Steps between C-alpha positions, in 0.01 A plus 500: 500500500661223282159412343460864423829525324468172314146609365648811391798338332252261315278786403777712329518302171135548442488854375784443271317181374182693449685772316655223269157341441348833410793590251477174334129518474531859354770386255297206374206713448733732294625229305158360408384848429788561252427184321123582475624827354698321240818698557729463203830556680611696198825636633638165629443383152717766352770422766495152364510615130816713578673198670412279199631767263804538694553115473439496148747772451253742348469880529348565828361845404362408161301199698109556514311280735122419575191616330570849610828516307710582797882561477780504751538817699760395767865485476652183352594369838135430572478249224786311671308486834180386318668186357355265777142593369586277194583183711136426562181484307282810459231367756764421748670855442185666584407293794872574645459870413180543698621310797835673502329833478273408791810412716646830386200679639583357838863589478401857392274531811764362747790720363248798492435449868863467572568826336233692687556316845852361504457355851257234355808337343654420843466140624249570757265666267505259219163332580331834502686599169371184333147517641472872375658393175234251419225699591601798295588278202164328504349864452745674260497226249167635391638849411493578135878545440558145658204340324618633160859401563381148535260526213785577285766298642711817560823526708391817695481318836849352445650832437340655798630211724846515365511875589339459851732181571790743453353785704414279812824330531695545836738767520835395341350215272742437213204399295314823518481661162494143299110508458496874377785445270337214338157654485653809331679276253163343389249792537703825534235699701637352835795717415343789677569308826863524428468875453338516840764274666797701354330857598427375841834323541713792381309751722557272794859455411559874474317555821683201721814451278444114505347234297145413537236229404348709222837572325608150524180372363519757213850399419396126493198550295672724234780223484246199464305705227839572300609132535175366376463766221867425380439133511219542269686715278785238477259198451246708275665774335266580216182487724684713750598733238129519370354568840736761641509718177144456370243296682564677832367835327193345325262580787203425247622135470376430860141644425291811429555758772116598545396136572301467817751230633791791489467626843788755486514860448554445140169316469313753690622790289433298170145437587465855624638649188322237273842406342734201498794723556497751780863604413661800680208515752578137635840605516440794711248322712729193559784720582311722776329202655823292500693777656263563774428122572877420508580782715244384751639142464858599567402703805304218645822277445718783675260462783527139535136433363575238248150398448395844395796542291457169316123552424542841377752402277310214358208728425720755359634242247143388413386870439796625290537183279373542150279194534393347850240238434254451779673165594820681576331680788557181735672751715153586638567195737791675712304834471190349659708343761682820580177709524337236728816535732521875494157630473305301774308820588412562145389153366272653251803602301620140495161380412477760215826388353423133532167568316689660232716212420235239561211666299605428151370850424747543209321232311149662539561733177503380150821312395559300203725485197300790335678731723193669684737676758570765256147625523446471896277756677591636832337226719683244293825663536467513876429136519777409260742698707414338825852372596686834401238701684531273817875515485510887462257537790703266744820696408345837546342386850843370599666823418238720667523287811891490500475886476249526786740287709794701425328833565360352844850375595653867429222637718574253779883558468459887510250488782731266704791722425337789637375355793820331606687847432723306236502290181258241488619114504387326212303176562559161341472481112227310320746204435563478876117510576438217241782297668351555844157395382617195328694403808188535698303282256767235527470489876123448476 
């Protein structure tokens, strides 16, 4: 018996070592592939130029950088956070950016797993968490949004990790909200998570008449956002005035709406209408989609299904934003993990969604500075709308399955009530079922 136990103890590290080796091999191949593709890391060069302009005391929003003549589009606090990029040479900066983003891929997968399966964060399940994290990271690094984020040296992975770090904190953590607040101060779009937190928190407070993690996190995130923004106003008054009164409303400054890389509703409508300004049609479509998606996200939060609430909110933000470049869709990582966890009997669904994000299909259509997207045919429009179509299909499927479950629950409740000669007793909620499942996983 002692030999058996000893051999099992010695064998346990091997699966984790294997996962680490496979992940390292995948990341190395990814790094080599990026170098062979001669990636220009355009965005991190713009970030560096913004920081250099700040150090020189120049006008942040008059600055133009790189051969693409790109300007600053973030709030002025971002330039302050980019200052460390100027402390090293450009080759070192590019190397550190790639290495840092690869580490953020691992962090994003780990936090996504904790979001979907909270029991994995417990001490007895840590080995399983790391092993699964490394295996998944080795695969998702090849998805188009992740590839493109590293190709440009973007900060999308950092923003997603900051948000998920907050939303996977233990109940009562005083730091929950810090990441979302800072991410919103830098990029604004994570502010939709604050809306979700406030809406769910206030509804829970109204129901239970007590504070809850959703409301506490919302208040902390709002406080951090205001503090960071006001600090920038004090330190950089002219740049702050320019951004909040003019640059914020110049959506064309970011790029043309019809570009294939724009995977938002605005981009789909621009290509469909053969125009660079879909105008009121985008406002109506974004309003309708946002209302439906946020309603589903808030309902999920009230049921205790945080994973669904967070993922739906993330995709709502991507869809309703005027510009959502393909590399912004790194939220496909938690979506794929959620689908793999929830649709074990419908693995083709997970496979189809994974294929959509790994196929690079949106780049199969003509795309160059000549703006050929204004003259796309029907087939090209479908390919260049692959992410919005996938998000809409997933959201519609979830809404339909939720409706079926609620109808089944009502029928069961009515049948039980009639059979027992009295009102039916309600069963455990989805949040309770999730907790029971996670407890069972942890015990295994």
